[in-house]
């Protein structure tokens, strides 16, 4: 038989390590909305609010975040944010600017009359904290119409770019697990806009965040949005024959991104009822007269 001699110090060190593993210090945890068991899969998206469940918008602490993955969307939306809503833009288009934003603790900035913008979603949202979550809005389009920002990465595998980017799986096969992560970003963390309903999307976003039109009246504000959209919006591409060899080849290569687009369209329709104006959000948390 063998006799194993273990020093008391080793037992102590082992116990300490076990306790630290089971009960880590708060600063050692991933930051975010979910219990620890879910953080690894969805981090860093846990630093974004659930746009439906986390209503009303916390205007004192939440930070509006515009994720612009397409160049033409960036032009239109930024014009609307500045010219129609009179908001300041904090543009984080590079990794260097994102690091500077972290250094100055941008998310804790007292004035919230600004919108953080970036094409680099995974890196940019790490500037947010549990005290100052990001609240994201973004536009989604069919893979036929991708117009990706020049600072976004390209991948060795050329299929399903958006699913790969959101799930952080850049090469090799992707499956429903990766699509599930991308679905989570669209459904839960995004006030969804689509290019075929761009004006309505921008108006809904403004109402959701409680932004006031720079022009004063709602009619003039809507006209401002329409002018920006009509000046630069894209014409969508179509493959009309879904039985054609061209379509089958395209869909086989990009089926997850095609499904993600359909999910975005479904989310847009659902948010007609679930993403509500800021005034209505506030009215729903005020107690009824019987409860006072």
PDB file of C-alpha atoms in Angstrom:
ATOM      1  CA  UNK A   1       0.000   0.000   0.000  1.00  0.00           C
ATOM      2  CA  UNK A   2       1.019   3.594  -0.461  1.00  0.00           C
ATOM      3  CA  UNK A   3       1.016   6.306   2.143  1.00  0.00           C
ATOM      4  CA  UNK A   4       0.456   9.803   0.861  1.00  0.00           C
ATOM      5  CA  UNK A   5       1.687  12.556   3.109  1.00  0.00           C
ATOM      6  CA  UNK A   6       0.030  15.901   2.507  1.00  0.00           C
ATOM      7  CA  UNK A   7       1.331  18.995   4.170  1.00  0.00           C
ATOM      8  CA  UNK A   8      -1.139  21.063   6.154  1.00  0.00           C
ATOM      9  CA  UNK A   9      -0.230  24.085   4.055  1.00  0.00           C
ATOM     10  CA  UNK A  10      -1.238  22.213   0.894  1.00  0.00           C
ATOM     11  CA  UNK A  11      -4.618  21.374   2.409  1.00  0.00           C
ATOM     12  CA  UNK A  12      -5.105  25.009   3.384  1.00  0.00           C
ATOM     13  CA  UNK A  13      -4.106  26.256  -0.075  1.00  0.00           C
ATOM     14  CA  UNK A  14      -6.453  23.783  -1.713  1.00  0.00           C
ATOM     15  CA  UNK A  15      -9.351  24.871   0.487  1.00  0.00           C
ATOM     16  CA  UNK A  16      -8.670  28.535  -0.268  1.00  0.00           C
ATOM     17  CA  UNK A  17      -8.584  27.838  -4.005  1.00  0.00           C
ATOM     18  CA  UNK A  18     -11.885  25.960  -3.810  1.00  0.00           C
ATOM     19  CA  UNK A  19     -13.556  28.795  -1.895  1.00  0.00           C
ATOM     20  CA  UNK A  20     -12.251  31.357  -4.381  1.00  0.00           C
ATOM     21  CA  UNK A  21     -13.570  29.248  -7.246  1.00  0.00           C
ATOM     22  CA  UNK A  22     -17.018  28.812  -5.708  1.00  0.00           C
ATOM     23  CA  UNK A  23     -17.274  32.366  -4.370  1.00  0.00           C
ATOM     24  CA  UNK A  24     -15.182  34.633  -6.607  1.00  0.00           C
ATOM     25  CA  UNK A  25     -14.687  38.274  -5.773  1.00  0.00           C
ATOM     26  CA  UNK A  26     -17.171  40.520  -7.493  1.00  0.00           C
ATOM     27  CA  UNK A  27     -14.505  42.220  -9.568  1.00  0.00           C
ATOM     28  CA  UNK A  28     -13.420  38.840 -10.929  1.00  0.00           C
ATOM     29  CA  UNK A  29     -16.857  38.014 -12.330  1.00  0.00           C
ATOM     30  CA  UNK A  30     -17.994  38.804 -15.804  1.00  0.00           C
ATOM     31  CA  UNK A  31     -20.105  41.916 -15.687  1.00  0.00           C
ATOM     32  CA  UNK A  32     -23.659  41.701 -16.891  1.00  0.00           C
ATOM     33  CA  UNK A  33     -27.342  41.006 -16.407  1.00  0.00           C
ATOM     34  CA  UNK A  34     -27.365  37.233 -16.059  1.00  0.00           C
ATOM     35  CA  UNK A  35     -26.409  34.702 -13.359  1.00  0.00           C
ATOM     36  CA  UNK A  36     -22.829  33.511 -13.661  1.00  0.00           C
ATOM     37  CA  UNK A  37     -23.743  30.233 -15.368  1.00  0.00           C
ATOM     38  CA  UNK A  38     -24.921  32.055 -18.479  1.00  0.00           C
ATOM     39  CA  UNK A  39     -22.273  34.723 -18.754  1.00  0.00           C
ATOM     40  CA  UNK A  40     -19.668  32.767 -20.677  1.00  0.00           C
ATOM     41  CA  UNK A  41     -22.008  32.051 -23.589  1.00  0.00           C
ATOM     42  CA  UNK A  42     -23.456  35.534 -24.045  1.00  0.00           C
ATOM     43  CA  UNK A  43     -20.745  37.849 -22.738  1.00  0.00           C
ATOM     44  CA  UNK A  44     -20.162  40.677 -23.684  1.00  0.00           C
ATOM     45  CA  UNK A  45     -23.823  41.041 -24.733  1.00  0.00           C
ATOM     46  CA  UNK A  46     -24.783  40.812 -21.058  1.00  0.00           C
ATOM     47  CA  UNK A  47     -23.617  44.428 -20.815  1.00  0.00           C
ATOM     48  CA  UNK A  48     -26.610  45.446 -22.940  1.00  0.00           C
ATOM     49  CA  UNK A  49     -30.107  45.911 -21.587  1.00  0.00           C
ATOM     50  CA  UNK A  50     -32.954  43.635 -22.593  1.00  0.00           C
ATOM     51  CA  UNK A  51     -34.826  46.280 -24.584  1.00  0.00           C
ATOM     52  CA  UNK A  52     -38.244  44.813 -23.770  1.00  0.00           C
ATOM     53  CA  UNK A  53     -37.961  43.439 -20.234  1.00  0.00           C
ATOM     54  CA  UNK A  54     -35.779  46.271 -18.926  1.00  0.00           C
ATOM     55  CA  UNK A  55     -38.303  49.060 -19.413  1.00  0.00           C
ATOM     56  CA  UNK A  56     -38.577  51.904 -18.619  1.00  0.00           C
ATOM     57  CA  UNK A  57     -35.371  53.297 -20.066  1.00  0.00           C
ATOM     58  CA  UNK A  58     -33.138  54.502 -17.238  1.00  0.00           C
ATOM     59  CA  UNK A  59     -32.237  57.908 -18.675  1.00  0.00           C
ATOM     60  CA  UNK A  60     -29.909  58.693 -15.781  1.00  0.00           C
ATOM     61  CA  UNK A  61     -27.713  55.614 -16.184  1.00  0.00           C
ATOM     62  CA  UNK A  62     -28.360  53.770 -19.456  1.00  0.00           C
ATOM     63  CA  UNK A  63     -26.231  54.736 -22.446  1.00  0.00           C
ATOM     64  CA  UNK A  64     -27.845  54.708 -25.929  1.00  0.00           C
ATOM     65  CA  UNK A  65     -25.691  52.692 -28.325  1.00  0.00           C
ATOM     66  CA  UNK A  66     -26.048  52.670 -32.112  1.00  0.00           C
ATOM     67  CA  UNK A  67     -24.371  49.660 -33.685  1.00  0.00           C
ATOM     68  CA  UNK A  68     -23.813  50.424 -37.371  1.00  0.00           C
ATOM     69  CA  UNK A  69     -22.489  47.485 -39.324  1.00  0.00           C
ATOM     70  CA  UNK A  70     -23.509  48.943 -42.712  1.00  0.00           C
ATOM     71  CA  UNK A  71     -22.062  52.118 -44.195  1.00  0.00           C
ATOM     72  CA  UNK A  72     -25.288  53.543 -45.646  1.00  0.00           C
ATOM     73  CA  UNK A  73     -27.142  52.965 -42.353  1.00  0.00           C
ATOM     74  CA  UNK A  74     -24.406  54.872 -40.547  1.00  0.00           C
ATOM     75  CA  UNK A  75     -24.809  57.913 -42.791  1.00  0.00           C
ATOM     76  CA  UNK A  76     -28.586  58.089 -42.462  1.00  0.00           C
ATOM     77  CA  UNK A  77     -28.922  57.370 -38.756  1.00  0.00           C
ATOM     78  CA  UNK A  78     -26.138  59.720 -37.686  1.00  0.00           C
ATOM     79  CA  UNK A  79     -27.732  62.491 -39.715  1.00  0.00           C
ATOM     80  CA  UNK A  80     -31.088  61.853 -38.017  1.00  0.00           C
ATOM     81  CA  UNK A  81     -29.549  61.721 -34.529  1.00  0.00           C
ATOM     82  CA  UNK A  82     -27.774  65.060 -34.945  1.00  0.00           C
ATOM     83  CA  UNK A  83     -30.059  67.034 -37.300  1.00  0.00           C
ATOM     84  CA  UNK A  84     -33.465  65.766 -36.127  1.00  0.00           C
ATOM     85  CA  UNK A  85     -32.899  64.909 -32.458  1.00  0.00           C
ATOM     86  CA  UNK A  86     -30.016  67.272 -31.658  1.00  0.00           C
ATOM     87  CA  UNK A  87     -27.909  64.575 -30.009  1.00  0.00           C
ATOM     88  CA  UNK A  88     -24.147  64.453 -29.614  1.00  0.00           C
ATOM     89  CA  UNK A  89     -22.346  61.464 -31.129  1.00  0.00           C
ATOM     90  CA  UNK A  90     -19.419  59.689 -29.490  1.00  0.00           C
ATOM     91  CA  UNK A  91     -17.935  57.705 -32.359  1.00  0.00           C
ATOM     92  CA  UNK A  92     -15.887  54.627 -31.445  1.00  0.00           C
ATOM     93  CA  UNK A  93     -14.839  53.395 -34.864  1.00  0.00           C
ATOM     94  CA  UNK A  94     -11.477  51.927 -33.868  1.00  0.00           C
ATOM     95  CA  UNK A  95     -10.071  49.737 -31.112  1.00  0.00           C
ATOM     96  CA  UNK A  96      -7.931  52.657 -29.956  1.00  0.00           C
ATOM     97  CA  UNK A  97     -10.948  54.930 -29.456  1.00  0.00           C
ATOM     98  CA  UNK A  98     -12.724  52.155 -27.535  1.00  0.00           C
ATOM     99  CA  UNK A  99      -9.780  51.798 -25.166  1.00  0.00           C
ATOM    100  CA  UNK A 100      -9.736  55.557 -24.576  1.00  0.00           C
ATOM    101  CA  UNK A 101     -13.455  55.465 -23.779  1.00  0.00           C
ATOM    102  CA  UNK A 102     -12.759  52.815 -21.134  1.00  0.00           C
ATOM    103  CA  UNK A 103      -9.915  54.853 -19.656  1.00  0.00           C
ATOM    104  CA  UNK A 104     -12.124  57.917 -19.149  1.00  0.00           C
ATOM    105  CA  UNK A 105     -15.110  55.781 -18.014  1.00  0.00           C
ATOM    106  CA  UNK A 106     -17.300  57.231 -20.755  1.00  0.00           C
ATOM    107  CA  UNK A 107     -20.371  55.241 -19.709  1.00  0.00           C
ATOM    108  CA  UNK A 108     -20.447  57.086 -16.364  1.00  0.00           C
ATOM    109  CA  UNK A 109     -20.582  60.508 -18.019  1.00  0.00           C
ATOM    110  CA  UNK A 110     -23.298  62.512 -16.274  1.00  0.00           C
ATOM    111  CA  UNK A 111     -24.856  64.128 -19.324  1.00  0.00           C
ATOM    112  CA  UNK A 112     -26.726  61.450 -21.264  1.00  0.00           C
ATOM    113  CA  UNK A 113     -27.608  63.684 -24.217  1.00  0.00           C
ATOM    114  CA  UNK A 114     -25.266  61.626 -26.371  1.00  0.00           C
ATOM    115  CA  UNK A 115     -25.230  58.364 -28.306  1.00  0.00           C
ATOM    116  CA  UNK A 116     -22.266  56.010 -28.507  1.00  0.00           C
ATOM    117  CA  UNK A 117     -21.814  54.698 -32.060  1.00  0.00           C
ATOM    118  CA  UNK A 118     -19.569  51.926 -33.359  1.00  0.00           C
ATOM    119  CA  UNK A 119     -19.383  49.187 -35.987  1.00  0.00           C
ATOM    120  CA  UNK A 120     -17.385  47.004 -33.553  1.00  0.00           C
ATOM    121  CA  UNK A 121     -20.123  45.657 -31.305  1.00  0.00           C
ATOM    122  CA  UNK A 122     -18.193  43.059 -29.288  1.00  0.00           C
ATOM    123  CA  UNK A 123     -15.401  45.461 -28.416  1.00  0.00           C
ATOM    124  CA  UNK A 124     -17.448  48.649 -28.039  1.00  0.00           C
ATOM    125  CA  UNK A 125     -19.984  47.282 -25.551  1.00  0.00           C
ATOM    126  CA  UNK A 126     -17.216  46.395 -23.106  1.00  0.00           C
ATOM    127  CA  UNK A 127     -17.167  50.108 -22.171  1.00  0.00           C
ATOM    128  CA  UNK A 128     -20.505  49.540 -20.401  1.00  0.00           C
ATOM    129  CA  UNK A 129     -20.862  48.350 -16.808  1.00  0.00           C
ATOM    130  CA  UNK A 130     -23.602  46.978 -14.507  1.00  0.00           C
ATOM    131  CA  UNK A 131     -24.021  50.558 -13.253  1.00  0.00           C
ATOM    132  CA  UNK A 132     -24.251  51.964 -16.783  1.00  0.00           C
ATOM    133  CA  UNK A 133     -25.609  49.407 -19.222  1.00  0.00           C
ATOM    134  CA  UNK A 134     -25.748  50.000 -22.939  1.00  0.00           C
ATOM    135  CA  UNK A 135     -29.149  50.168 -24.619  1.00  0.00           C
ATOM    136  CA  UNK A 136     -28.701  49.258 -28.258  1.00  0.00           C
ATOM    137  CA  UNK A 137     -30.473  50.018 -31.504  1.00  0.00           C
ATOM    138  CA  UNK A 138     -29.385  48.676 -34.873  1.00  0.00           C
ATOM    139  CA  UNK A 139     -30.515  48.124 -38.441  1.00  0.00           C
ATOM    140  CA  UNK A 140     -30.568  44.697 -40.050  1.00  0.00           C
ATOM    141  CA  UNK A 141     -30.788  43.826 -43.713  1.00  0.00           C
ATOM    142  CA  UNK A 142     -30.871  40.822 -46.025  1.00  0.00           C
ATOM    143  CA  UNK A 143     -27.453  39.282 -46.803  1.00  0.00           C
ATOM    144  CA  UNK A 144     -27.941  40.284 -50.440  1.00  0.00           C
ATOM    145  CA  UNK A 145     -27.747  43.917 -49.297  1.00  0.00           C
ATOM    146  CA  UNK A 146     -24.747  43.802 -46.950  1.00  0.00           C
ATOM    147  CA  UNK A 147     -22.730  47.025 -47.120  1.00  0.00           C
ATOM    148  CA  UNK A 148     -20.260  46.354 -44.324  1.00  0.00           C
ATOM    149  CA  UNK A 149     -18.306  49.093 -42.569  1.00  0.00           C
ATOM    150  CA  UNK A 150     -14.658  49.207 -43.630  1.00  0.00           C
ATOM    151  CA  UNK A 151     -13.446  48.685 -40.032  1.00  0.00           C
ATOM    152  CA  UNK A 152     -15.251  45.388 -39.630  1.00  0.00           C
ATOM    153  CA  UNK A 153     -13.215  42.186 -39.997  1.00  0.00           C
ATOM    154  CA  UNK A 154     -13.282  39.704 -42.840  1.00  0.00           C
ATOM    155  CA  UNK A 155     -13.108  35.976 -42.164  1.00  0.00           C
ATOM    156  CA  UNK A 156     -11.409  33.009 -43.846  1.00  0.00           C
ATOM    157  CA  UNK A 157     -14.821  31.413 -44.403  1.00  0.00           C
ATOM    158  CA  UNK A 158     -17.047  33.689 -46.496  1.00  0.00           C
ATOM    159  CA  UNK A 159     -20.428  32.284 -45.491  1.00  0.00           C
ATOM    160  CA  UNK A 160     -22.889  33.713 -42.931  1.00  0.00           C
ATOM    161  CA  UNK A 161     -20.771  36.746 -42.035  1.00  0.00           C
ATOM    162  CA  UNK A 162     -23.139  38.215 -39.447  1.00  0.00           C
ATOM    163  CA  UNK A 163     -23.716  34.946 -37.579  1.00  0.00           C
ATOM    164  CA  UNK A 164     -19.971  34.380 -37.466  1.00  0.00           C
ATOM    165  CA  UNK A 165     -19.287  37.895 -36.234  1.00  0.00           C
ATOM    166  CA  UNK A 166     -21.885  37.903 -33.476  1.00  0.00           C
ATOM    167  CA  UNK A 167     -20.985  34.391 -32.255  1.00  0.00           C
ATOM    168  CA  UNK A 168     -17.228  35.067 -32.565  1.00  0.00           C
ATOM    169  CA  UNK A 169     -16.667  31.899 -34.626  1.00  0.00           C
ATOM    170  CA  UNK A 170     -14.659  33.141 -37.574  1.00  0.00           C
ATOM    171  CA  UNK A 171     -13.725  29.924 -39.328  1.00  0.00           C
ATOM    172  CA  UNK A 172     -14.776  26.318 -39.495  1.00  0.00           C
ATOM    173  CA  UNK A 173     -18.350  25.019 -39.429  1.00  0.00           C
ATOM    174  CA  UNK A 174     -21.081  26.911 -37.604  1.00  0.00           C
ATOM    175  CA  UNK A 175     -24.288  25.415 -36.282  1.00  0.00           C
ATOM    176  CA  UNK A 176     -27.522  26.347 -34.491  1.00  0.00           C
ATOM    177  CA  UNK A 177     -25.586  27.203 -31.326  1.00  0.00           C
ATOM    178  CA  UNK A 178     -23.912  30.106 -33.106  1.00  0.00           C
ATOM    179  CA  UNK A 179     -27.213  31.135 -34.691  1.00  0.00           C
ATOM    180  CA  UNK A 180     -28.719  31.079 -31.188  1.00  0.00           C
ATOM    181  CA  UNK A 181     -26.192  33.631 -29.935  1.00  0.00           C
ATOM    182  CA  UNK A 182     -26.925  35.876 -32.924  1.00  0.00           C
ATOM    183  CA  UNK A 183     -30.691  35.510 -32.361  1.00  0.00           C
ATOM    184  CA  UNK A 184     -30.200  36.595 -28.759  1.00  0.00           C
ATOM    185  CA  UNK A 185     -28.516  39.815 -29.891  1.00  0.00           C
ATOM    186  CA  UNK A 186     -31.326  40.651 -32.316  1.00  0.00           C
ATOM    187  CA  UNK A 187     -34.333  39.699 -30.200  1.00  0.00           C
ATOM    188  CA  UNK A 188     -33.274  40.739 -26.720  1.00  0.00           C
ATOM    189  CA  UNK A 189     -30.658  43.442 -26.937  1.00  0.00           C
ATOM    190  CA  UNK A 190     -31.712  45.417 -30.032  1.00  0.00           C
ATOM    191  CA  UNK A 191     -34.362  47.969 -30.781  1.00  0.00           C
ATOM    192  CA  UNK A 192     -34.630  46.632 -34.314  1.00  0.00           C
ATOM    193  CA  UNK A 193     -34.671  48.678 -37.480  1.00  0.00           C
ATOM    194  CA  UNK A 194     -34.884  47.428 -41.074  1.00  0.00           C
ATOM    195  CA  UNK A 195     -33.997  49.280 -44.265  1.00  0.00           C
ATOM    196  CA  UNK A 196     -37.421  48.667 -45.824  1.00  0.00           C
ATOM    197  CA  UNK A 197     -39.073  50.433 -42.860  1.00  0.00           C
ATOM    198  CA  UNK A 198     -36.338  52.894 -41.999  1.00  0.00           C
ATOM    199  CA  UNK A 199     -38.375  56.038 -41.284  1.00  0.00           C
ATOM    200  CA  UNK A 200     -40.826  54.173 -39.041  1.00  0.00           C
ATOM    201  CA  UNK A 201     -37.904  52.481 -37.290  1.00  0.00           C
ATOM    202  CA  UNK A 202     -36.151  55.769 -36.549  1.00  0.00           C
ATOM    203  CA  UNK A 203     -39.328  57.365 -35.234  1.00  0.00           C
ATOM    204  CA  UNK A 204     -39.975  54.349 -32.986  1.00  0.00           C
ATOM    205  CA  UNK A 205     -36.415  54.517 -31.653  1.00  0.00           C
ATOM    206  CA  UNK A 206     -36.795  58.194 -30.823  1.00  0.00           C
ATOM    207  CA  UNK A 207     -40.045  57.578 -28.956  1.00  0.00           C
ATOM    208  CA  UNK A 208     -38.559  54.604 -27.089  1.00  0.00           C
ATOM    209  CA  UNK A 209     -35.588  56.629 -25.811  1.00  0.00           C
ATOM    210  CA  UNK A 210     -37.726  59.684 -25.111  1.00  0.00           C
ATOM    211  CA  UNK A 211     -35.788  61.953 -27.454  1.00  0.00           C
ATOM    212  CA  UNK A 212     -37.246  65.341 -28.398  1.00  0.00           C
ATOM    213  CA  UNK A 213     -37.233  66.625 -31.955  1.00  0.00           C
ATOM    214  CA  UNK A 214     -34.865  69.496 -32.537  1.00  0.00           C
ATOM    215  CA  UNK A 215     -37.474  71.082 -34.806  1.00  0.00           C
ATOM    216  CA  UNK A 216     -40.061  71.214 -32.032  1.00  0.00           C
ATOM    217  CA  UNK A 217     -43.167  69.698 -33.580  1.00  0.00           C
ATOM    218  CA  UNK A 218     -43.657  66.017 -34.343  1.00  0.00           C
ATOM    219  CA  UNK A 219     -44.676  66.798 -37.923  1.00  0.00           C
ATOM    220  CA  UNK A 220     -41.461  68.730 -38.614  1.00  0.00           C
ATOM    221  CA  UNK A 221     -39.407  66.022 -36.894  1.00  0.00           C
ATOM    222  CA  UNK A 222     -40.932  63.281 -39.035  1.00  0.00           C
ATOM    223  CA  UNK A 223     -40.224  65.372 -42.130  1.00  0.00           C
ATOM    224  CA  UNK A 224     -36.586  65.673 -41.042  1.00  0.00           C
ATOM    225  CA  UNK A 225     -36.354  61.875 -40.754  1.00  0.00           C
ATOM    226  CA  UNK A 226     -37.997  61.334 -44.150  1.00  0.00           C
ATOM    227  CA  UNK A 227     -35.565  63.720 -45.839  1.00  0.00           C
ATOM    228  CA  UNK A 228     -32.547  61.927 -44.382  1.00  0.00           C
ATOM    229  CA  UNK A 229     -33.850  58.494 -45.342  1.00  0.00           C
ATOM    230  CA  UNK A 230     -34.876  59.476 -48.872  1.00  0.00           C
ATOM    231  CA  UNK A 231     -31.486  61.090 -49.514  1.00  0.00           C
ATOM    232  CA  UNK A 232     -29.342  58.022 -48.776  1.00  0.00           C
ATOM    233  CA  UNK A 233     -31.375  54.842 -48.308  1.00  0.00           C
ATOM    234  CA  UNK A 234     -30.473  51.821 -50.439  1.00  0.00           C
ATOM    235  CA  UNK A 235     -32.520  50.017 -53.050  1.00  0.00           C
ATOM    236  CA  UNK A 236     -32.882  46.452 -51.907  1.00  0.00           C
ATOM    237  CA  UNK A 237     -31.677  43.653 -54.177  1.00  0.00           C
ATOM    238  CA  UNK A 238     -33.941  40.761 -55.046  1.00  0.00           C
ATOM    239  CA  UNK A 239     -33.570  37.276 -56.450  1.00  0.00           C
ATOM    240  CA  UNK A 240     -37.160  36.839 -57.526  1.00  0.00           C
ATOM    241  CA  UNK A 241     -36.970  33.195 -58.534  1.00  0.00           C
ATOM    242  CA  UNK A 242     -36.407  31.182 -55.368  1.00  0.00           C
ATOM    243  CA  UNK A 243     -36.268  28.028 -57.462  1.00  0.00           C
ATOM    244  CA  UNK A 244     -33.320  29.297 -59.462  1.00  0.00           C
ATOM    245  CA  UNK A 245     -29.822  27.874 -59.205  1.00  0.00           C
ATOM    246  CA  UNK A 246     -28.552  31.348 -58.239  1.00  0.00           C
ATOM    247  CA  UNK A 247     -30.849  31.510 -55.199  1.00  0.00           C
ATOM    248  CA  UNK A 248     -30.183  27.945 -54.038  1.00  0.00           C
ATOM    249  CA  UNK A 249     -26.441  28.552 -54.202  1.00  0.00           C
ATOM    250  CA  UNK A 250     -26.732  31.831 -52.292  1.00  0.00           C
ATOM    251  CA  UNK A 251     -29.073  30.424 -49.623  1.00  0.00           C
ATOM    252  CA  UNK A 252     -26.972  27.301 -49.089  1.00  0.00           C
ATOM    253  CA  UNK A 253     -23.962  29.513 -48.400  1.00  0.00           C
ATOM    254  CA  UNK A 254     -25.808  32.048 -46.187  1.00  0.00           C
ATOM    255  CA  UNK A 255     -28.756  30.181 -44.684  1.00  0.00           C
ATOM    256  CA  UNK A 256     -28.063  31.270 -41.099  1.00  0.00           C
ATOM    257  CA  UNK A 257     -27.786  34.935 -42.043  1.00  0.00           C
ATOM    258  CA  UNK A 258     -30.994  34.627 -44.108  1.00  0.00           C
ATOM    259  CA  UNK A 259     -32.737  33.168 -41.062  1.00  0.00           C
ATOM    260  CA  UNK A 260     -31.305  35.952 -38.910  1.00  0.00           C
ATOM    261  CA  UNK A 261     -32.811  38.521 -41.271  1.00  0.00           C
ATOM    262  CA  UNK A 262     -36.230  36.864 -40.971  1.00  0.00           C
ATOM    263  CA  UNK A 263     -35.830  36.939 -37.182  1.00  0.00           C
ATOM    264  CA  UNK A 264     -35.072  40.667 -37.367  1.00  0.00           C
ATOM    265  CA  UNK A 265     -38.218  41.226 -39.427  1.00  0.00           C
ATOM    266  CA  UNK A 266     -40.241  39.211 -36.898  1.00  0.00           C
ATOM    267  CA  UNK A 267     -38.707  41.171 -34.010  1.00  0.00           C
ATOM    268  CA  UNK A 268     -39.571  44.460 -35.735  1.00  0.00           C
ATOM    269  CA  UNK A 269     -43.216  43.420 -35.944  1.00  0.00           C
ATOM    270  CA  UNK A 270     -43.274  42.197 -32.340  1.00  0.00           C
ATOM    271  CA  UNK A 271     -41.743  45.454 -31.113  1.00  0.00           C
ATOM    272  CA  UNK A 272     -44.758  47.378 -32.402  1.00  0.00           C
ATOM    273  CA  UNK A 273     -46.342  46.238 -29.142  1.00  0.00           C
ATOM    274  CA  UNK A 274     -43.357  45.551 -26.886  1.00  0.00           C
ATOM    275  CA  UNK A 275     -41.037  48.518 -27.548  1.00  0.00           C
ATOM    276  CA  UNK A 276     -43.219  51.376 -26.372  1.00  0.00           C
ATOM    277  CA  UNK A 277     -42.783  55.175 -26.128  1.00  0.00           C
ATOM    278  CA  UNK A 278     -40.910  56.453 -23.099  1.00  0.00           C
ATOM    279  CA  UNK A 279     -43.950  58.306 -21.737  1.00  0.00           C
ATOM    280  CA  UNK A 280     -45.951  55.089 -21.811  1.00  0.00           C
ATOM    281  CA  UNK A 281     -43.110  53.208 -20.123  1.00  0.00           C
ATOM    282  CA  UNK A 282     -43.234  55.686 -17.236  1.00  0.00           C
ATOM    283  CA  UNK A 283     -47.010  55.589 -16.958  1.00  0.00           C
ATOM    284  CA  UNK A 284     -46.946  51.820 -16.539  1.00  0.00           C
ATOM    285  CA  UNK A 285     -44.731  51.958 -13.463  1.00  0.00           C
ATOM    286  CA  UNK A 286     -46.746  54.666 -11.700  1.00  0.00           C
ATOM    287  CA  UNK A 287     -49.088  53.147  -9.066  1.00  0.00           C
ATOM    288  CA  UNK A 288     -52.825  53.169  -9.678  1.00  0.00           C
ATOM    289  CA  UNK A 289     -54.959  55.373  -7.434  1.00  0.00           C
ATOM    290  CA  UNK A 290     -56.133  52.269  -5.570  1.00  0.00           C
ATOM    291  CA  UNK A 291     -52.521  51.359  -4.777  1.00  0.00           C
ATOM    292  CA  UNK A 292     -51.562  54.789  -3.420  1.00  0.00           C
TER     293      UNK A 292
END
